[in-house]
mmCIF file of C-alpha atoms in Angstrom:
data_model
loop_
_atom_site.group_PDB
_atom_site.id
_atom_site.type_symbol
_atom_site.label_atom_id
_atom_site.label_comp_id
_atom_site.label_asym_id
_atom_site.label_seq_id
_atom_site.Cartn_x
_atom_site.Cartn_y
_atom_site.Cartn_z
ATOM 1 C CA UNK N 26 0.185 -0.340 0.196
ATOM 2 C CA UNK N 27 1.646 3.015 -0.864
ATOM 3 C CA UNK N 28 1.535 6.356 1.508
ATOM 4 C CA UNK N 29 1.675 9.799 1.563
ATOM 5 C CA UNK N 30 2.519 11.331 4.578
ATOM 6 C CA UNK N 31 1.735 14.825 4.976
ATOM 7 C CA UNK N 32 3.464 17.447 7.639
ATOM 8 C CA UNK N 33 2.813 20.094 9.400
ATOM 9 C CA UNK N 34 -1.185 18.176 10.499
ATOM 10 C CA UNK N 35 -2.098 21.532 11.977
ATOM 11 C CA UNK N 36 -1.243 24.600 11.171
ATOM 12 C CA UNK N 37 -2.729 28.023 12.890
ATOM 13 C CA UNK N 38 -0.484 31.139 11.997
ATOM 14 C CA UNK N 39 -1.824 35.103 11.896
ATOM 15 C CA UNK N 40 -2.896 36.059 8.026
ATOM 16 C CA UNK N 41 0.216 37.872 5.664
ATOM 17 C CA UNK N 42 2.798 34.905 7.106
ATOM 18 C CA UNK N 43 4.158 32.577 4.683
ATOM 19 C CA UNK N 44 3.627 28.892 5.173
ATOM 20 C CA UNK N 45 5.071 25.230 3.747
ATOM 21 C CA UNK N 46 3.104 22.364 3.421
ATOM 22 C CA UNK N 47 4.945 18.725 2.797
ATOM 23 C CA UNK N 48 3.624 16.145 1.179
ATOM 24 C CA UNK N 49 6.283 12.561 0.976
ATOM 25 C CA UNK N 50 6.330 8.948 0.542
ATOM 26 C CA UNK N 51 8.400 6.590 -0.029
ATOM 27 C CA UNK N 52 6.693 5.336 -3.774
ATOM 28 C CA UNK N 53 6.947 7.141 -7.033
ATOM 29 C CA UNK N 54 3.619 8.419 -8.137
ATOM 30 C CA UNK N 55 2.973 9.427 -11.610
ATOM 31 C CA UNK N 56 0.952 12.466 -11.113
ATOM 32 C CA UNK N 57 0.168 14.621 -7.852
ATOM 33 C CA UNK N 58 -2.216 16.923 -6.996
ATOM 34 C CA UNK N 59 -3.834 19.017 -4.299
ATOM 35 C CA UNK N 60 -6.856 20.169 -3.440
ATOM 36 C CA UNK N 61 -8.245 21.877 -0.339
ATOM 37 C CA UNK N 62 -11.306 20.965 1.772
ATOM 38 C CA UNK N 63 -14.114 23.126 3.564
ATOM 39 C CA UNK N 64 -16.131 22.193 6.070
ATOM 40 C CA UNK N 65 -18.952 20.679 5.454
ATOM 41 C CA UNK N 66 -17.666 20.587 1.336
ATOM 42 C CA UNK N 67 -16.394 17.844 -0.640
ATOM 43 C CA UNK N 68 -12.363 18.430 -2.014
ATOM 44 C CA UNK N 69 -11.788 20.747 -4.774
ATOM 45 C CA UNK N 70 -8.958 19.916 -7.097
ATOM 46 C CA UNK N 71 -6.125 23.254 -7.034
ATOM 47 C CA UNK N 72 -3.029 21.625 -9.086
ATOM 48 C CA UNK N 73 -1.721 18.571 -10.969
ATOM 49 C CA UNK N 74 1.926 17.716 -11.167
ATOM 50 C CA UNK N 75 3.228 15.520 -13.599
ATOM 51 C CA UNK N 76 6.831 16.155 -14.192
ATOM 52 C CA UNK N 77 9.610 15.634 -11.823
ATOM 53 C CA UNK N 78 10.919 18.970 -10.336
ATOM 54 C CA UNK N 79 8.002 20.642 -11.782
ATOM 55 C CA UNK N 80 7.141 23.779 -10.576
ATOM 56 C CA UNK N 81 3.795 25.529 -11.253
ATOM 57 C CA UNK N 82 1.972 28.423 -9.764
ATOM 58 C CA UNK N 83 -2.211 29.349 -8.514
ATOM 59 C CA UNK N 84 -1.324 33.291 -7.498
ATOM 60 C CA UNK N 85 -0.447 32.708 -4.012
ATOM 61 C CA UNK N 86 0.277 29.277 -3.961
ATOM 62 C CA UNK N 87 3.633 27.323 -5.507
ATOM 63 C CA UNK N 88 2.949 23.949 -5.831
ATOM 64 C CA UNK N 89 6.728 21.403 -6.706
ATOM 65 C CA UNK N 90 6.436 18.541 -7.269
ATOM 66 C CA UNK N 91 9.966 16.705 -6.413
ATOM 67 C CA UNK N 92 12.663 15.050 -8.944
ATOM 68 C CA UNK N 93 12.372 11.773 -8.065
ATOM 69 C CA UNK N 94 8.339 12.210 -7.960
ATOM 70 C CA UNK N 95 7.999 11.018 -4.547
ATOM 71 C CA UNK N 96 7.261 14.279 -2.720
ATOM 72 C CA UNK N 97 5.789 17.292 -3.377
ATOM 73 C CA UNK N 98 5.121 21.008 -1.330
ATOM 74 C CA UNK N 99 2.782 23.716 -1.397
ATOM 75 C CA UNK N 100 3.542 27.072 0.010
ATOM 76 C CA UNK N 101 1.709 29.594 0.122
ATOM 77 C CA UNK N 102 2.145 33.198 0.603
ATOM 78 C CA UNK N 103 0.839 36.332 2.390
ATOM 79 C CA UNK N 104 -2.078 33.907 3.680
ATOM 80 C CA UNK N 105 -5.063 35.033 4.060
ATOM 81 C CA UNK N 106 -7.909 34.287 6.045
ATOM 82 C CA UNK N 107 -10.387 32.278 3.098
ATOM 83 C CA UNK N 108 -6.495 30.352 2.560
ATOM 84 C CA UNK N 109 -7.975 28.209 6.263
ATOM 85 C CA UNK N 110 -9.452 24.594 5.238
ATOM 86 C CA UNK N 111 -7.726 21.318 4.759
ATOM 87 C CA UNK N 112 -4.888 20.772 2.024
ATOM 88 C CA UNK N 113 -5.093 17.244 1.318
ATOM 89 C CA UNK N 114 -2.711 15.867 -1.750
ATOM 90 C CA UNK N 115 -3.365 13.054 -3.678
ATOM 91 C CA UNK N 116 -1.263 10.023 -5.922
ATOM 92 C CA UNK N 117 -1.570 8.151 -8.567
ATOM 93 C CA UNK N 118 0.699 5.552 -9.117
ATOM 94 C CA UNK N 119 2.151 4.666 -12.174
ATOM 95 C CA UNK N 120 0.890 2.817 -14.712
ATOM 96 C CA UNK N 121 -3.213 0.937 -15.193
ATOM 97 C CA UNK N 122 -5.885 1.732 -13.186
ATOM 98 C CA UNK N 123 -6.761 4.863 -11.643
ATOM 99 C CA UNK N 124 -6.562 4.098 -7.613
ATOM 100 C CA UNK N 125 -5.470 8.010 -5.591
ATOM 101 C CA UNK N 126 -4.185 7.464 -1.873
ATOM 102 C CA UNK N 127 -5.009 9.747 -0.706
ATOM 103 C CA UNK N 128 -2.476 12.004 2.048
ATOM 104 C CA UNK N 129 -4.388 13.086 5.778
ATOM 105 C CA UNK N 130 -4.533 16.071 4.757
ATOM 106 C CA UNK N 131 -3.039 19.398 6.651
ATOM 107 C CA UNK N 132 -5.666 21.351 8.301
ATOM 108 C CA UNK N 133 -4.820 25.501 8.306
ATOM 109 C CA UNK N 134 -6.514 28.183 9.873
ATOM 110 C CA UNK N 135 -5.514 32.037 8.809
ATOM 111 C CA UNK N 136 -6.033 33.829 11.926
ATOM 112 C CA UNK N 137 -7.150 37.804 11.032
ATOM 113 C CA UNK Y 13 -21.596 24.084 -6.817
ATOM 114 C CA UNK Y 14 -18.868 20.795 -8.115
ATOM 115 C CA UNK Y 15 -22.619 19.864 -10.318
ATOM 116 C CA UNK Y 16 -22.010 16.727 -8.202
ATOM 117 C CA UNK Y 17 -24.863 16.084 -6.686
ATOM 118 C CA UNK Y 18 -25.283 12.979 -3.352
ATOM 119 C CA UNK Y 19 -28.351 12.095 -1.855
ATOM 120 C CA UNK Y 20 -29.475 11.887 1.391
ATOM 121 C CA UNK Y 21 -27.101 14.822 2.928
ATOM 122 C CA UNK Y 22 -27.277 12.955 6.069
ATOM 123 C CA UNK Y 23 -28.135 9.598 7.275
ATOM 124 C CA UNK Y 24 -28.816 7.777 10.612
ATOM 125 C CA UNK Y 25 -29.629 4.531 11.169
ATOM 126 C CA UNK Y 26 -28.730 1.363 13.768
ATOM 127 C CA UNK Y 27 -26.274 -1.092 13.634
ATOM 128 C CA UNK Y 28 -27.192 -4.286 10.932
ATOM 129 C CA UNK Y 29 -28.871 -1.838 8.981
ATOM 130 C CA UNK Y 30 -28.548 -1.311 5.933
ATOM 131 C CA UNK Y 31 -28.279 1.819 3.489
ATOM 132 C CA UNK Y 32 -28.013 3.510 -0.229
ATOM 133 C CA UNK Y 33 -26.141 6.560 -1.125
ATOM 134 C CA UNK Y 34 -26.833 8.426 -4.578
ATOM 135 C CA UNK Y 35 -24.623 10.092 -6.974
ATOM 136 C CA UNK Y 36 -26.008 12.048 -9.742
ATOM 137 C CA UNK Y 37 -22.223 12.881 -11.531
ATOM 138 C CA UNK Y 38 -22.012 15.804 -13.954
ATOM 139 C CA UNK Y 39 -23.390 16.148 -17.054
ATOM 140 C CA UNK Y 40 -21.664 14.313 -20.095
ATOM 141 C CA UNK Y 41 -19.160 12.757 -16.907
ATOM 142 C CA UNK Y 42 -18.866 9.034 -16.995
ATOM 143 C CA UNK Y 43 -16.631 8.077 -14.184
ATOM 144 C CA UNK Y 44 -17.485 7.830 -10.788
ATOM 145 C CA UNK Y 45 -15.794 7.425 -7.833
ATOM 146 C CA UNK Y 46 -16.717 6.540 -4.360
ATOM 147 C CA UNK Y 47 -15.180 7.935 -1.152
ATOM 148 C CA UNK Y 48 -14.603 7.301 2.727
ATOM 149 C CA UNK Y 49 -13.790 10.092 4.448
ATOM 150 C CA UNK Y 50 -13.421 9.179 8.807
ATOM 151 C CA UNK Y 51 -11.037 11.409 11.192
ATOM 152 C CA UNK Y 52 -8.504 7.852 12.178
ATOM 153 C CA UNK Y 53 -8.241 6.660 8.205
ATOM 154 C CA UNK Y 54 -8.723 9.960 5.963
ATOM 155 C CA UNK Y 55 -9.911 10.017 2.989
ATOM 156 C CA UNK Y 56 -9.958 6.722 1.649
ATOM 157 C CA UNK Y 57 -10.828 5.678 -2.339
ATOM 158 C CA UNK Y 58 -13.666 3.155 -2.192
ATOM 159 C CA UNK Y 59 -14.676 1.965 -5.610
ATOM 160 C CA UNK Y 60 -14.228 3.823 -9.148
ATOM 161 C CA UNK Y 61 -16.680 3.001 -12.504
ATOM 162 C CA UNK Y 62 -15.944 4.104 -15.598
ATOM 163 C CA UNK Y 63 -19.458 3.787 -17.853
ATOM 164 C CA UNK Y 64 -21.618 1.356 -16.114
ATOM 165 C CA UNK Y 65 -18.589 -0.887 -15.661
ATOM 166 C CA UNK Y 66 -15.950 -1.875 -12.476
ATOM 167 C CA UNK Y 67 -13.082 -0.165 -13.463
ATOM 168 C CA UNK Y 68 -10.575 -0.112 -9.868
ATOM 169 C CA UNK Y 69 -11.267 -0.870 -6.686
ATOM 170 C CA UNK Y 70 -9.538 0.290 -3.202
ATOM 171 C CA UNK Y 71 -10.546 -0.573 -0.029
ATOM 172 C CA UNK Y 72 -13.993 -1.270 0.109
ATOM 173 C CA UNK Y 73 -15.034 -3.973 2.416
ATOM 174 C CA UNK Y 74 -17.316 -6.867 1.254
ATOM 175 C CA UNK Y 75 -20.229 -5.710 2.703
ATOM 176 C CA UNK Y 76 -20.068 -2.390 0.588
ATOM 177 C CA UNK Y 77 -21.206 -2.676 -3.372
ATOM 178 C CA UNK Y 78 -21.332 -0.261 -5.438
ATOM 179 C CA UNK Y 79 -23.188 0.361 -9.084
ATOM 180 C CA UNK Y 80 -23.213 2.472 -11.601
ATOM 181 C CA UNK Y 81 -26.215 2.365 -13.826
ATOM 182 C CA UNK Y 82 -27.000 3.763 -17.630
ATOM 183 C CA UNK Y 83 -28.074 6.776 -16.755
ATOM 184 C CA UNK Y 84 -24.367 7.060 -15.239
ATOM 185 C CA UNK Y 85 -25.951 7.827 -11.371
ATOM 186 C CA UNK Y 86 -23.979 5.433 -9.304
ATOM 187 C CA UNK Y 87 -25.036 4.085 -5.449
ATOM 188 C CA UNK Y 88 -23.249 3.221 -3.005
ATOM 189 C CA UNK Y 89 -24.717 0.130 -0.434
ATOM 190 C CA UNK Y 90 -23.895 -0.299 2.785
ATOM 191 C CA UNK Y 91 -24.896 -3.605 4.443
ATOM 192 C CA UNK Y 92 -24.553 -4.569 7.655
ATOM 193 C CA UNK Y 93 -23.669 -1.486 9.238
ATOM 194 C CA UNK Y 94 -21.209 -0.931 12.066
ATOM 195 C CA UNK Y 95 -20.413 1.897 14.658
ATOM 196 C CA UNK Y 96 -16.781 1.943 12.490
ATOM 197 C CA UNK Y 97 -18.503 3.319 9.225
ATOM 198 C CA UNK Y 98 -20.071 6.003 10.423
ATOM 199 C CA UNK Y 99 -18.475 8.467 7.957
ATOM 200 C CA UNK Y 100 -18.382 10.912 5.132
ATOM 201 C CA UNK Y 101 -18.770 9.656 2.103
ATOM 202 C CA UNK Y 102 -17.802 11.220 -1.052
ATOM 203 C CA UNK Y 103 -18.677 11.040 -4.767
ATOM 204 C CA UNK Y 104 -16.553 12.043 -7.047
ATOM 205 C CA UNK Y 105 -16.487 12.415 -10.873
ATOM 206 C CA UNK Y 106 -14.144 12.918 -13.673
ATOM 207 C CA UNK Y 107 -14.534 12.354 -17.587
ATOM 208 C CA UNK Y 108 -12.765 9.557 -19.141
ATOM 209 C CA UNK Y 109 -10.953 8.325 -15.098
ATOM 210 C CA UNK Y 110 -7.877 8.753 -16.151
ATOM 211 C CA UNK Y 111 -6.089 10.463 -13.527
ATOM 212 C CA UNK Y 112 -8.536 13.904 -15.087
ATOM 213 C CA UNK Y 113 -10.200 16.767 -13.360
ATOM 214 C CA UNK Y 114 -12.096 14.439 -10.109
ATOM 215 C CA UNK Y 115 -15.147 16.888 -9.107
ATOM 216 C CA UNK Y 116 -16.590 15.973 -5.167
ATOM 217 C CA UNK Y 117 -20.001 16.169 -4.636
ATOM 218 C CA UNK Y 118 -21.062 17.374 -1.687
ATOM 219 C CA UNK Y 119 -20.891 13.860 0.535
ATOM 220 C CA UNK Y 120 -23.579 12.231 2.796
ATOM 221 C CA UNK Y 121 -22.739 12.408 6.399
ATOM 222 C CA UNK Y 122 -23.786 8.483 7.728
ATOM 223 C CA UNK Y 123 -24.183 7.718 11.586
ATOM 224 C CA UNK Y 124 -24.500 3.998 12.680
ATOM 225 C CA UNK Y 125 -25.840 4.381 16.200
#
């Protein structure tokens, strides 16, 4: 079973601070996705990274896929209260059927 | 609004009972996925259907089954319910089901008493 470890598990910061969330595994993934989930709702896809070393930016969010495609990070610059939520990473194993493995998530609270 | 609908939103039942959760995918999406989310296990992939056929199975118990109908809606059947089955159950849909963007529904919160 492939495992994705996310850290930190919880993060409580003030508006305007920067933060980085990590997603690590000992397995190689063909692609990795980051989601944000708000209370009472389903996860919403933020980004998909496919190529080792790939960096994608989405406004104040920067996503990086590790060179070996085993890990990823999400960096948020100047966090806002609207960034509050549960951040999940999900990896897809190479080949065959698409079976996503999700990390346990990082719960982020941004205080005004 | 993702375009994926799930019913019911909340379900409270007793141990040993059987329930059916329903999911309608986004218009045009052929793939439906089911997930279970609990505090201790996180989000777990259960099963994937594409155009009526089962494509992949994850950590789905034998007491659980699913199907996708010709109109592409899907149902997840949970039987002989146990306290530990209490969780949020999400359905997601995508166009082709090969790692393309999944759109999650709002979930069904199941409470087993």
